[in-house]
Amino acid sequence: MSVQVAAPAVELKELGGPRDKGMAAPSRPAEPGPLPPPGLGVAGAPCPLPAPAGEREAAAPAAGCGAERPPVSGCPGLPAAGLGLPPGAAKVPQASAMKRSDPHHPQHRHRDGGDGGAGREALVSPDGTVTEAPRTVKKIQFADQKQEFNKRPTKIGRRSLSRSISQSSTDSYSSEERPKQLSVGSSLPHSAQANAKGTLSAPKEAMKIWLAHPAASYTDSSDDETSPRDKQQKNSKGSSDFCVKNIKQAEFGRREIEIAEQEMPALMALRKRAQGEKPLAGAKIVGCTHITAQTAVLMETLGALGAQCRWAACNIYSTLNEVAAALAESGFPVFAWKGESEDDFWWCIDRCVNVEGWQPNMILDDGGDLTHWIYKKYPNMFKKIKGIVEESVTGVHRLYQLSKAGKLCVPAMNVNDSVTKQKFDNLYCCRESILDGLKRTTDMMFGGKQVVVCGYGEVGKGCCAALKAMGSIVYVTEIDPICALQACMDGFRLVKLNEVIRQVDIVITCTGNKNVVTREHLDRMKNSCIVCNMGHSNTEIDVASLRTPELTWERVRSQVDHVIWPDGKRIVLLAEGRLLNLSCSTVPTFVLSITATTQALALIELYNAPEGRYKQDVYLLPKKMDEYVASLHLPTFDAHLTELTDEQAKYLGLNKNGPFKPNYYRY
């Protein structure tokens, strides 16, 4: 008797077989139970599926009325030798004279384990000869497979799968939270994957791997809803002069700081060169910046140079909890955690400033909030403060306003407009981090998407260059004719926001201004338009206008919200209009090394400057210091500067050691 095999309607590459070359296929469990998803069984190997009843009945007589089938190479538990095939057996008989063996029966599962490839079916002729079937032909039982698939997921399996997805799409466990059971979709080795019930079924070696690498503590992952302000925490030295999410995360934060140190050569060189001199001995620096691993390296460098520091965060979303914990464990009074409320934000700043027996004499600010708070609450402190170092365009704008009004009572250093900040941090950092922030929050593909970037300063230039390189269609809005001409010469179309707001897929603001994207713009956006900000302040997008009764806010994941209109239209708002890259992702450490070194040198300059050198005004960092910061980073690239000869230096009217450009030079 022979069985006619219908030609398959679909040809697929087979995906079965052990994943690693030479790995033995697992045997079928003795007792039936809930089946895993198609093609995956214990240890990640393809799982035998029961064959349809009709095929099993047809297979019996052809196999010799219950006679034992000859052993086949690759069958679980059967020897590879002993096929008994003649040398000429490679010739495949006609399919009409053959019948296809049941590939899902435990005794008929024929595989070729020698190439580490996919499982293969075998054709059995009426005389009992076994011949390998062509690799690419497989008959698909759509109805049966659907039935089998519907049987597989149990309630527990569904729950653990959804838990796994939700956790991976936001953040991981905190240091105290280790999963009690391994869920489907875990990132363990294939030999240690879970079965459909969500319980671990793995060798002891895999369990050792799991226990040796517990889930790391990453920010915004703790189930503990208690506010850090209500906790009583102490570090290993017994100090409680800090307020962080969880001091027990310090070990993980320390590892991140150590990684950042490898990419911050200038700060490490500065720490090594000036540590003996202690140029900041006696300095009491109060800081308000993003608290990341890179900032931690800066803080520890300032401490190594002799300064005492107290720190708060300048952004309620950018703090890395584990890094804040590591700093607190090291003895730095840090008051910050990810997800602060507005009240928490100002409370943390006040705890840094208002402390008995400690009076700051230097300010390191990012955004101007710390300076504003001291002016508002503790104006008498400025009698002992020697200077302010400000990093952001927003904070610098505030300083110039104070200076113009005659209210700036100490010297201030404008780090934002220094060459090493503008041309490196603002440009190169944003060129890389804009894509990172958008990918992590939306998983969007950029090719072919229409994007409008508001502002073509250094940040805007970086964003546009990155998006253009990814295949996006980029529009630019700009008020400055010089920047506008640069955008046109770089190949971007200059438009007004109203002209393209209905058609763009992404809106990015990076102007440092307010109300760049208004409620009118938001109302006219297309469905699922992504709105985000790359400027420091959250004033560029009119988020307050979206908090009205007719609009519904829906949290999608961390830092991602749907704002839904009554007609069903929705926009995707990232980080509630705050700084995208530091709120939703990270930034390149090497570029931040340039900015952090500039900040450190500015603090040293203001603190050690003789009285009268700097008046109550806003200053740029001396050109010589900009060049020094750049030179500290060149050895990383094994770069070698050319030196001027005496004749060349005389011809140009320069000192051989710099500065090489006048202050008015535009890089």
XYZ file of C-alpha atoms in Angstrom, residues 33-38 40 49 144-162 184 195-198:
32
model
C 1.383 17.745 29.555
C 0.779 21.307 28.399
C 2.777 21.741 25.225
C 5.160 24.655 24.659
C 4.781 26.990 21.664
C 5.344 25.465 18.212
C 10.129 24.978 21.111
C 4.108 17.295 17.808
C -4.191 21.154 13.391
C -1.368 23.500 14.251
C -3.875 26.144 15.236
C -5.654 23.685 17.483
C -2.379 22.600 19.057
C -1.329 26.215 19.557
C -4.603 27.035 21.275
C -4.058 24.156 23.663
C -0.594 25.205 24.721
C -0.744 28.430 26.735
C -1.983 27.891 30.242
C -3.192 30.743 32.392
C 0.074 30.733 34.239
C 1.995 30.765 30.977
C 0.092 33.764 29.693
C 0.584 35.662 32.922
C 4.314 35.043 33.071
C 4.734 35.936 29.406
C 2.928 39.236 29.781
C 8.728 32.185 29.141
C 8.605 25.346 29.975
C 5.098 26.534 29.275
C 4.106 26.623 32.929
C 6.762 29.216 33.626
